[in-house]
XYZ file of C-alpha atoms in Angstrom:
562
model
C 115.142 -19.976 -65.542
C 112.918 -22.930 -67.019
C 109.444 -22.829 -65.820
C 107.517 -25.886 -64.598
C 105.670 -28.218 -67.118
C 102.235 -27.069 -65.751
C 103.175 -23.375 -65.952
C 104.311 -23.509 -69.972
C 100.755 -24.347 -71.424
C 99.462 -20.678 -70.236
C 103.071 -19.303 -71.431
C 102.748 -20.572 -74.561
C 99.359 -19.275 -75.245
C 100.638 -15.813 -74.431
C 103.699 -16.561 -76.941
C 101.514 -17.779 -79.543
C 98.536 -14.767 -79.133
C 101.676 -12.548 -79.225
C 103.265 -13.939 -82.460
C 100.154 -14.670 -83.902
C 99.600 -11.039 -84.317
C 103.269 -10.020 -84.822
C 104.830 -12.658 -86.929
C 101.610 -14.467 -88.686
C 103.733 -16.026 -91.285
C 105.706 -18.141 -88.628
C 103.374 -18.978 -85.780
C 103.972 -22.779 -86.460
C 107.548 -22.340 -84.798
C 106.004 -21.720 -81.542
C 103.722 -25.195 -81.923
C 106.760 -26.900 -82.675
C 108.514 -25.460 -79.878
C 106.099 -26.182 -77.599
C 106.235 -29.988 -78.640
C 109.415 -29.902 -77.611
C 109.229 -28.580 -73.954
C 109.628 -32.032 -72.197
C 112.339 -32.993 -74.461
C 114.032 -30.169 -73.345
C 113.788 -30.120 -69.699
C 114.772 -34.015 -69.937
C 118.020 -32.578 -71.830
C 118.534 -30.115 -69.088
C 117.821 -32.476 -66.172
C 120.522 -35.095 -68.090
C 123.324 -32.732 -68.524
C 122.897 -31.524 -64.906
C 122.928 -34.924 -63.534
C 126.122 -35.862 -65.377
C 127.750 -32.677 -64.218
C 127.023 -33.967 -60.786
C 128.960 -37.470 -61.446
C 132.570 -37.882 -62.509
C 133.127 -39.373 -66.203
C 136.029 -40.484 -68.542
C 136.576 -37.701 -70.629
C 137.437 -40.090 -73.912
C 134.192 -42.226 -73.294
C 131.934 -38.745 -73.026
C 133.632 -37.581 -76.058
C 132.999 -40.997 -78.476
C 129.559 -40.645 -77.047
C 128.810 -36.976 -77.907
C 129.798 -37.779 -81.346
C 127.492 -40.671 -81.985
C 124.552 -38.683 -80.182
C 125.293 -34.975 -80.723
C 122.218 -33.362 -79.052
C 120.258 -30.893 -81.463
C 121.666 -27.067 -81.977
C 118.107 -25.892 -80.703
C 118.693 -27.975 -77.372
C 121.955 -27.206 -76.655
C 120.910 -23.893 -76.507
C 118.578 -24.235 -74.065
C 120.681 -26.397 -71.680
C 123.360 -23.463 -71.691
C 121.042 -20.703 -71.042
C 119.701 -23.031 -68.040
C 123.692 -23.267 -67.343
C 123.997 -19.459 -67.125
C 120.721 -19.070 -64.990
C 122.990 -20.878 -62.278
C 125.904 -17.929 -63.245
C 128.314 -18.751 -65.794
C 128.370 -15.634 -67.862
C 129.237 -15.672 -72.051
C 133.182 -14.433 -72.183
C 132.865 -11.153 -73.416
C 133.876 -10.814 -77.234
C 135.229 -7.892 -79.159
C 133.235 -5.674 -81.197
C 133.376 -6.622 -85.001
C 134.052 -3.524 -86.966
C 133.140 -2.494 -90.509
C 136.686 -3.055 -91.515
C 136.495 -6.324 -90.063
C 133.345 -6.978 -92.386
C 134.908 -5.745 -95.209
C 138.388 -7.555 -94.834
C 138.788 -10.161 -97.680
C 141.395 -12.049 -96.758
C 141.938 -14.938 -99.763
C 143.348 -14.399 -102.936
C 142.945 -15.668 -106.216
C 145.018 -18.613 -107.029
C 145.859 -17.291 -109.995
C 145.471 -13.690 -111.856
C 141.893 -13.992 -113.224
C 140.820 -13.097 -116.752
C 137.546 -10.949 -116.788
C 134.985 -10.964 -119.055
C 132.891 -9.158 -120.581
C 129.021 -9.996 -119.645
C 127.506 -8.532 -122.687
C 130.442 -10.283 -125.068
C 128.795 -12.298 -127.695
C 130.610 -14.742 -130.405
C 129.639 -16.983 -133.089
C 130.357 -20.722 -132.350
C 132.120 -21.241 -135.380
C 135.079 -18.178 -134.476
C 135.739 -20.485 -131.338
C 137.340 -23.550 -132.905
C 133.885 -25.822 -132.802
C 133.937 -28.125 -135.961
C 131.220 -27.962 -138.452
C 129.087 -30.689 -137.812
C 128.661 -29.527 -134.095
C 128.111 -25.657 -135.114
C 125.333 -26.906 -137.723
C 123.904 -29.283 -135.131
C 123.839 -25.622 -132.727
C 122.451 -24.021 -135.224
C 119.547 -26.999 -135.551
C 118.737 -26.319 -131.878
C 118.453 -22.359 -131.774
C 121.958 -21.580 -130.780
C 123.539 -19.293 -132.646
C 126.165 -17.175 -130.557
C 128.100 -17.807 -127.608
C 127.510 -16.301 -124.559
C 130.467 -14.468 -122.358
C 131.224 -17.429 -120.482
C 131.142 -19.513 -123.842
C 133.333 -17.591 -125.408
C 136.461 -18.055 -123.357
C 135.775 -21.406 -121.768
C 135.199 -23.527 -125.287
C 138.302 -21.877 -127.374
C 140.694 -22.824 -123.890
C 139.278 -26.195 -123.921
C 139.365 -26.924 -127.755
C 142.761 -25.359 -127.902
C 144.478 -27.453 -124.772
C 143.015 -30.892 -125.836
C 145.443 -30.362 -129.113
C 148.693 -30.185 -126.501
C 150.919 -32.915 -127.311
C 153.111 -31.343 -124.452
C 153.139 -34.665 -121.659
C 152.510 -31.984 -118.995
C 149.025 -31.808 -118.042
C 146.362 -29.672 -119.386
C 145.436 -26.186 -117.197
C 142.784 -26.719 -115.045
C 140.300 -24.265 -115.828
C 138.416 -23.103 -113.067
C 135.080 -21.023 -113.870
C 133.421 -17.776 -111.694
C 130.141 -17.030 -113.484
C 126.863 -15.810 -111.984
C 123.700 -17.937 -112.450
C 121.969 -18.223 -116.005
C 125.417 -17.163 -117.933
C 125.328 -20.572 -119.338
C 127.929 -22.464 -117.893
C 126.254 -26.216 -118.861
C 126.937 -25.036 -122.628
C 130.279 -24.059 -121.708
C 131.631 -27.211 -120.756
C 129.208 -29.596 -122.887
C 129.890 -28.270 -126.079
C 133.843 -28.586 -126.317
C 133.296 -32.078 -124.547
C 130.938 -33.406 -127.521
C 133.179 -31.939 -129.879
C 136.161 -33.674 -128.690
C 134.678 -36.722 -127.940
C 132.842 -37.478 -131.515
C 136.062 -36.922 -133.096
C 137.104 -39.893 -132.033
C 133.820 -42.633 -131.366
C 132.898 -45.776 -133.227
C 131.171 -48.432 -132.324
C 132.477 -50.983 -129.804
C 135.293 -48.386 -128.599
C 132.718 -46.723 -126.101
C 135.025 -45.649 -122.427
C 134.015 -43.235 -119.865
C 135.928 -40.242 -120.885
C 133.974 -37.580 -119.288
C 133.113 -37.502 -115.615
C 130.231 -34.169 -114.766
C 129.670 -34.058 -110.851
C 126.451 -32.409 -109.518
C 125.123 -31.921 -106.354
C 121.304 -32.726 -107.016
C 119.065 -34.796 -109.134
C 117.468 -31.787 -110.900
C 120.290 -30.392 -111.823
C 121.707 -34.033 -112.936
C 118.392 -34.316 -115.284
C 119.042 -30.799 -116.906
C 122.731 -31.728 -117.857
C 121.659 -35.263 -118.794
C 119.058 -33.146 -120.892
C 121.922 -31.024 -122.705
C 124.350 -33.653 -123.448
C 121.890 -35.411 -124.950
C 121.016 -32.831 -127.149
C 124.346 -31.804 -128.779
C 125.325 -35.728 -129.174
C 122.659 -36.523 -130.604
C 123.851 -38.011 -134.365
C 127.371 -38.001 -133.262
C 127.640 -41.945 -131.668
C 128.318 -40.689 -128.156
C 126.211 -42.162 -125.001
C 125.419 -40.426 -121.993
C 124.237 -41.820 -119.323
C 123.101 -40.471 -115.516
C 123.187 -42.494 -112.366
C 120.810 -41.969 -109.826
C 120.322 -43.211 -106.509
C 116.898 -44.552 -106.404
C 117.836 -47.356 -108.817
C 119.461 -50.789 -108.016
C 122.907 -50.582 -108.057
C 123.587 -53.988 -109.280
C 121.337 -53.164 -111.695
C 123.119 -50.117 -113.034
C 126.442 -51.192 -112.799
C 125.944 -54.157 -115.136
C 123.648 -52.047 -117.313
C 127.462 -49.904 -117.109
C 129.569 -53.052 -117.997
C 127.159 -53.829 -121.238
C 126.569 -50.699 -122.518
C 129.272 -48.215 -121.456
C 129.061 -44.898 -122.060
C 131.164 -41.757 -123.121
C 130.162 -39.780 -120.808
C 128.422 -39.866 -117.038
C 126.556 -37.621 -114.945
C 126.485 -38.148 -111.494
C 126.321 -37.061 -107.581
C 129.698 -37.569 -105.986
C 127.687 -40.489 -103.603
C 126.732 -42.667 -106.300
C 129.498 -42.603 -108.146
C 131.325 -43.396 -105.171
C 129.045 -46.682 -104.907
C 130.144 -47.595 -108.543
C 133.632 -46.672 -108.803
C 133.940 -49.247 -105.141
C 132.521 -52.033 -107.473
C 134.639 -51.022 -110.270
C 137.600 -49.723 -109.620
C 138.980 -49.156 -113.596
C 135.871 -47.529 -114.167
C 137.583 -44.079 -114.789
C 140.479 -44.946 -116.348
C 140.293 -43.958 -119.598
C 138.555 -40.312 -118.106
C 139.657 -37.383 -120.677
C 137.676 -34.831 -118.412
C 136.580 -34.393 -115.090
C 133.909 -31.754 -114.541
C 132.342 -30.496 -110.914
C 129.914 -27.911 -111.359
C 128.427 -26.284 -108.299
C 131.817 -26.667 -107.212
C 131.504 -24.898 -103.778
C 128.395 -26.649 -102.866
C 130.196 -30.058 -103.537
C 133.414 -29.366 -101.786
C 131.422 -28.773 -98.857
C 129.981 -31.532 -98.347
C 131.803 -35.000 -97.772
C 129.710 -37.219 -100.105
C 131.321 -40.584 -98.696
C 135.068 -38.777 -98.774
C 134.255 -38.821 -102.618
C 137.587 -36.107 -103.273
C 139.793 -38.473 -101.464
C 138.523 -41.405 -103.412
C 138.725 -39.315 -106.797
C 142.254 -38.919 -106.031
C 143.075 -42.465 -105.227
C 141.166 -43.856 -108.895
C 142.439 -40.860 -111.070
C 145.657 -39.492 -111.731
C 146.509 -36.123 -110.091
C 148.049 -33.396 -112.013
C 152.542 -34.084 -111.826
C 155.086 -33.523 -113.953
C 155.670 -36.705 -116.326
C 158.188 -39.162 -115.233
C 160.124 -40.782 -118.033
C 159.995 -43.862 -116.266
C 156.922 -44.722 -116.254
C 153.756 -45.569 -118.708
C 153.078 -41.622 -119.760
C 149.334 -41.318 -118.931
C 147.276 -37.694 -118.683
C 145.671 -36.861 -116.214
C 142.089 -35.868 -117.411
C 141.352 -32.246 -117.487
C 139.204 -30.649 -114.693
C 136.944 -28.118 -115.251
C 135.697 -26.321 -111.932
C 132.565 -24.126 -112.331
C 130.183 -21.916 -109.866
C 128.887 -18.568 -109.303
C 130.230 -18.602 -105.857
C 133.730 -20.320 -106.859
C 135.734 -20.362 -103.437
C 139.289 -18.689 -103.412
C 139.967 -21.186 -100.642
C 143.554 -22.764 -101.301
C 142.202 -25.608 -99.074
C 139.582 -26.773 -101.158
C 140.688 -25.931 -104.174
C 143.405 -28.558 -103.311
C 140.478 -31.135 -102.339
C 139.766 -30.709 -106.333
C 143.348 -31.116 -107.205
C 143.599 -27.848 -108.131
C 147.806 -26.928 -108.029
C 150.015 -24.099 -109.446
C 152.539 -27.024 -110.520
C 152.895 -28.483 -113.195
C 150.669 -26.545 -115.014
C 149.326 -23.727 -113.868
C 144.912 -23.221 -113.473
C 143.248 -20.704 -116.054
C 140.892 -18.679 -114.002
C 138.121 -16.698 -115.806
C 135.680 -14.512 -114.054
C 132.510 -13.405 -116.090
C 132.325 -9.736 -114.921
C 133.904 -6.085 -115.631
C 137.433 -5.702 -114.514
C 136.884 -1.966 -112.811
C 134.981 -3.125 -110.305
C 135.951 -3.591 -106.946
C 138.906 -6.480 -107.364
C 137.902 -8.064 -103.767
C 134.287 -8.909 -104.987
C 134.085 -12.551 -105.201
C 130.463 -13.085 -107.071
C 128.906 -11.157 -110.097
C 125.211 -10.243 -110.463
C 123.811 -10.183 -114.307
C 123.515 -6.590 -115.294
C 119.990 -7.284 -116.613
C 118.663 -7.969 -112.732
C 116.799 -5.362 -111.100
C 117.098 -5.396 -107.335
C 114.653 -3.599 -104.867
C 114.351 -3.436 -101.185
C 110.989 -3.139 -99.400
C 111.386 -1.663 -95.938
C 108.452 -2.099 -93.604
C 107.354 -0.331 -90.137
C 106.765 -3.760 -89.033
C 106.897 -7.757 -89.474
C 103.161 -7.170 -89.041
C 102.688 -5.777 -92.179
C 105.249 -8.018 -94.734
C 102.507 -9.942 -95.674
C 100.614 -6.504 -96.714
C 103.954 -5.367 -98.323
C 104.455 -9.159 -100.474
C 101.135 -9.235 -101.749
C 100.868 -5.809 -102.677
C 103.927 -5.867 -104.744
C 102.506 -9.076 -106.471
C 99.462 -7.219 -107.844
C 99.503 -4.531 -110.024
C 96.602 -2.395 -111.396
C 93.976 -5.827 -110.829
C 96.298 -8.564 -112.498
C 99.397 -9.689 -111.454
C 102.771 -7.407 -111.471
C 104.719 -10.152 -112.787
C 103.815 -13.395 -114.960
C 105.900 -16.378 -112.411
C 107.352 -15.274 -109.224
C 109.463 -17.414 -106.527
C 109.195 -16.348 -103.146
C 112.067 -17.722 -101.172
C 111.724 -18.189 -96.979
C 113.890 -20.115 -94.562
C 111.782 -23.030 -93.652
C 109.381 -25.729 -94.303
C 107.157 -24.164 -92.204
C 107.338 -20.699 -93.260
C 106.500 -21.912 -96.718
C 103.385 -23.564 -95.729
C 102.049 -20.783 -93.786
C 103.032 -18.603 -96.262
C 101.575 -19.716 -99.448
C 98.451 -19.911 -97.157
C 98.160 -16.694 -96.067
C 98.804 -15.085 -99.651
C 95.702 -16.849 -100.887
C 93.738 -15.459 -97.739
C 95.119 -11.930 -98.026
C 95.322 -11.839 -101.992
C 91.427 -12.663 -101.860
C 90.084 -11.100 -98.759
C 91.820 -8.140 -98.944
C 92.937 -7.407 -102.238
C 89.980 -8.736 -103.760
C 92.271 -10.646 -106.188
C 92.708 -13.826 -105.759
C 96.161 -15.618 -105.946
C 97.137 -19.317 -106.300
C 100.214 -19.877 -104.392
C 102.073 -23.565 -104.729
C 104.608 -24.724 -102.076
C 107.468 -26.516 -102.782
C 109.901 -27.384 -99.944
C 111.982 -30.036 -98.100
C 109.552 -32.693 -96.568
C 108.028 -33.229 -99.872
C 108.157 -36.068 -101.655
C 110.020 -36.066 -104.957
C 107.037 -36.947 -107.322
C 105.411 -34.265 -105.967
C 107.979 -31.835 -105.886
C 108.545 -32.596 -109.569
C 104.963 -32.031 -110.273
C 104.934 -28.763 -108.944
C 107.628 -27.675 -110.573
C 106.998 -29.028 -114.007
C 103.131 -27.374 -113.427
C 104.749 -24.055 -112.686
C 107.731 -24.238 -115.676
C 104.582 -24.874 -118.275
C 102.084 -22.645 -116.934
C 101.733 -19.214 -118.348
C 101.448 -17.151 -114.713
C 102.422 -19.269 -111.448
C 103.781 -18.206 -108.176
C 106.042 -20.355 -105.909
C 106.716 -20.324 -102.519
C 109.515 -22.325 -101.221
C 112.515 -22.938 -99.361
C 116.344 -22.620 -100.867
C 115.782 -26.177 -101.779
C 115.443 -24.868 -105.716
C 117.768 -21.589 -105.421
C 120.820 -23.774 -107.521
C 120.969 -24.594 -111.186
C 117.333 -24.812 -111.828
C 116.976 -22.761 -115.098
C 113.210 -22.292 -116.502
C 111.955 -18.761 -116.702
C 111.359 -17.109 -113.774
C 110.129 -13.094 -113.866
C 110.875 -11.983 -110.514
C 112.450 -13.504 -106.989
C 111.215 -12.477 -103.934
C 113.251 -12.803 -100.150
C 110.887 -12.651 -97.803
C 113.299 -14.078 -95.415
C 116.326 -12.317 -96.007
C 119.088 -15.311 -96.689
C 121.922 -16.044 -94.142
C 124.613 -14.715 -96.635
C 125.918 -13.784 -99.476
C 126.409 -16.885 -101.787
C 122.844 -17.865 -100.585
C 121.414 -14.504 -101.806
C 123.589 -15.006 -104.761
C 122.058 -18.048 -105.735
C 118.426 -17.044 -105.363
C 118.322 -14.129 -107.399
C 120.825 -16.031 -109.815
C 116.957 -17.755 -110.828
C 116.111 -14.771 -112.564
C 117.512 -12.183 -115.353
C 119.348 -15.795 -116.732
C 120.506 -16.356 -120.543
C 120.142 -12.309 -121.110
C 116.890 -12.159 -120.143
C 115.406 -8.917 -117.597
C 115.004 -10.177 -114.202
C 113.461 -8.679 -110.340
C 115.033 -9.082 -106.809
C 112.692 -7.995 -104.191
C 113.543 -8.475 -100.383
C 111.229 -7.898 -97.952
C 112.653 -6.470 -94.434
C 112.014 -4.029 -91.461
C 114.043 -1.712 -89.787
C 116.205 -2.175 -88.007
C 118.336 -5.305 -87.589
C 116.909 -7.245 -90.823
C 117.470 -4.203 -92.726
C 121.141 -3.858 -91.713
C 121.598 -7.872 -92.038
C 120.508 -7.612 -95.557
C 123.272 -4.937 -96.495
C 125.959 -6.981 -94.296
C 125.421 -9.745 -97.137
C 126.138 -7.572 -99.907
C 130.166 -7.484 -98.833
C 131.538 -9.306 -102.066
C 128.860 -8.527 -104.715
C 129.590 -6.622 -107.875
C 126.826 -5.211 -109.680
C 125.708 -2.839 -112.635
C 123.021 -1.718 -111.067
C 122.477 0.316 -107.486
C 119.998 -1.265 -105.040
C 116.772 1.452 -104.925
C 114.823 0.872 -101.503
C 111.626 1.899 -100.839
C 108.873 2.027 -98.251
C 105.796 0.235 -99.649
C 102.800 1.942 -98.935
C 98.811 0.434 -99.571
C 95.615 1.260 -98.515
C 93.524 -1.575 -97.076
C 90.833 -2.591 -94.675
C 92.815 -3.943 -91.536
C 89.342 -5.588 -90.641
C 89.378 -8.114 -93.502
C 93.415 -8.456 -92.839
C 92.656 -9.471 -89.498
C 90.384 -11.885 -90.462
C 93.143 -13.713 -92.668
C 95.323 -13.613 -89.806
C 92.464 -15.073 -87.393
C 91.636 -17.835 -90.649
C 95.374 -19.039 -90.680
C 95.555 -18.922 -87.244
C 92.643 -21.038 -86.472
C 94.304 -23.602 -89.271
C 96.941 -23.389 -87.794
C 95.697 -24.703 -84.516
C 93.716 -26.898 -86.286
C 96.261 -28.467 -87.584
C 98.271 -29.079 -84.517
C 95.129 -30.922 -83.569
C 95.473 -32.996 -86.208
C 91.905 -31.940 -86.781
């Protein structure tokens, strides 16, 4: 039962003494909580009152939807429901073969690769000019993913079959290089067949974010360089008048883009993708679940969808998709949002991992990643336990780290109160940078770019960064475990990339945290067993409670606004 306005001040003090001393990296929850007490009992108080009066079911409906009250309130206005005794409907009891059930297939029968295979560029098909130009940048060999994605692409572009080409859909783990995979046969098809004046859009790479938009921009600038071909990216913070005349002018070969903006360009031209040889979506399960302005529906009204040729008609091929991801969904459903079908022709499916594992694992850890699980007595001491496995011997264990928590919050508090308990009690002192969600791009940018030149850095942050950011990263810490697997996937996928050694460390307790973290793991093959451990350090708990008292009066002081 809700207690009266005047009675929560004293509560909350209680609440926040208590987490203040139990949970020290999350105290700011209960502040923000606490802000929210009269909204709360106003919620309550509304949905009673309309209980009490008799509505049009239609009308309460179109209303919900345009003012669909927050998860956190709904939540309290049906516990306030069940203090007047409505009880939950009793649910059965999930067991571990219910965890373990997979119940999605493949499309298709999957080709696995080998992580560790390794060919030369030149054994794949690439022409000569675009192997020397490799060879110019530091590439010499393909990696795994390379080496079965470029040949399939090189060798279906030659079809002169009027069927379309496969659809090749891609399930690689994180830092296999899957940009490369799908750049390089592009620019090698393309600047076969570019001169000047007879620029059209003929390949279409769909991203979810602006970071990873500026790293593919990056690439494909790199291999076409000398070859003729333009690339260009469109972004959101620029005029769009602006940019689609700059696209009328100048076109390009190729164009990076979110699914929104191109959405916004495609409405003002509607021929703009016309001439599109390929189509690529990379993050592909990210992007499929989101609706982006409907921007699959629209993609299927402006290009042609994958059918059998009709001789009656003005032949004209469908461009060729190319699906990637390290958590690729086996989802018939969405694949079909991507125009994935078995008919005419059917998908290629290639999985970079070994074939004797476990055939209903979905996602495939590097064999180079080390991962480690800290268990801890209490929440108490996972501050003790993160900053202990930071330092090693008087200098730090590892030269960047990225700590990974749930929240903006967390990661504010957090970063905080390693600096206070790297220095006060560890007598080492530890520069921890924040970068999460109600930043402002410059400055996230900033950050990022200090801690990507930097020799050392350590990062704290939300799973804001934990896709398709590639810079070199030593070790990845969970601090909060993740809410599942593809999110775990993806932030330890920031380490042990391009065949380089890489850490996963997650910090939990016993008990329910430790048993959530293994509950994730359903679906994850790996080369290398999980070692846990109970981290042990001797400290004075004087000067830790003094870091906890220092962020807690900050804390406070900040609610103040002081």
């Amino acid at each position: 039962m809700l207690r009266s306005c005047e009675e929560k001040p004293f509560y909350f003090l209680l609440e926040f003494s208590y987490n203040m001393q139990n949970d020290p990296a999350n105290v700011s929850v209960i502040l923000e909580r606490f802000r929210r007490t009269q909204d709360l009992h106003q919620a309550a108080a509304d949905s009673y009152a309309k209980r009490k009066q008799p509505t049009n079911d239609e009308d309460d409906a179109a209303h919900d939807a345009q003012n669909e009250v927050p998860n956190s309130k709904k939540i309290k206005i049906v516990d306030t429901i069940e203090a007047e005794g409505l009880s939950a409907i009793p649910q059965p009891a999930q067991t571990d073969a219910d965890k373990n059930a997979v119940t999605l297939e493949w499309p298709v029968k999957p080709r696995f690769v080998d992580p560790d295979a390794r060919k030369s560029f030149k054994s794949l098909g690439v022409s000569k000019h675009i192997c020397d130009h490799l060879e110019s940048l530091g590439f010499t060999d393909a990696f795994a993913v390379q080496t079965v994605v470029i040949p399939s692409v090189l060798e279906s572009q030659t079809s002169v079959s009027p069927d379309p080409l496969p659809t090749i859909l891609v399930n690689s783990f994180t830092g296999s290089g899957k940009t490369m995979a799908y750049m390089v046969p592009i620019v090698d098809v393309l600047s076969t067949n570019v001169s000047r004046g007879t620029h059209r859009v003929r390949a279409l790479i769909l991203l979810p974010t602006k970071v990873l938009m500026s790293q593919v921009h990056s690439v494909a600038e790199q291999l076409s360089k000398g070859t003729g071909l333009r690339v260009q990216t469109l972004k959101a913070g620029r005029s769009l008048t602006r940019e689609a005349r700059f696209l009328q002018e100048d076109v390009p070969d190729i164009i990076v883009s979110a699914p929104g903006r191109l959405v916004d360009h495609v409405r003002l031209q509607p021929n703009l993708l016309k001439d599109l040889k390929f189509l690529v979506v990379d993050e592909a399960d990210r992007l499929v679940g989101q609706s982006f302005q409907n921007w699959t529906k629209l993609l299927q009204e402006v290009v042609p969808t994958p059918t059998h040729a009709n001789v009656g008609q003005i032949w004209r091929r469908p461009p060729q998709r190319l699906i990637f991801s390290a958590t690729l969904t086996r989802d018939p459903a969405k694949l079909a949002e991507l125009q994935v079908s078995m008919v005419p022709t059917k998908p290629k499916l290639f999985i970079v991992g070994n074939e004797d594992l476990d055939g209903n694992d979905e996602f495939a850890l590097p064999q180079q990643l080390t991962e480690r699980l800290l268990v801890c007595s209490g929440i108490f001491n996972k501050p003790l336990a993160l900053v202990n496995e930071l330092i090693s011997s008087g200098h730090l264990r590892y030269n960047k780290t990225v700590v990974f928590v749930r929240n903006n919050e967390s990661a504010s508090r957090l970063s905080r109160l390693i600096e206070l308990v790297s220095s006060n009690v560890f007598g080492f002192p530890i520069r921890a940078n924040k970068c999460s969600g109600e930043m402002r791009v410059q400055e996230r940018k900033k950050i990022l770019k200090e801690f990507e030149t930097n020799e050392n850095g350590l990062l704290v942050c939300t799973d804001l960064i934990a896709r398709g950011i590639d810079m070199p990263i030593d070790c990845v810490v969970n601090y909060d475990v993740p809410y599942g697997v593809r999110e775990y996937v993806h932030r330890v996928g920031r380490t042990a990339r391009a065949n380089a050694e890489g850490t996963a460390v997650t910090i939990v307790t016993h008990g329910r945290d430790r048993q959530h973290f293994y509950d994730i793991q359903v679906g994850i093959s790996r080369s290398n067993e999980i070692t846990e451990e109970e981290p042990t350090y001797d400290i004075n708990e004087e000067k830790y409670n003094e870091s906890l008292q220092a962020l807690e009066k900050e804390v406070i002081n900040d609610s103040k606004g002081i």
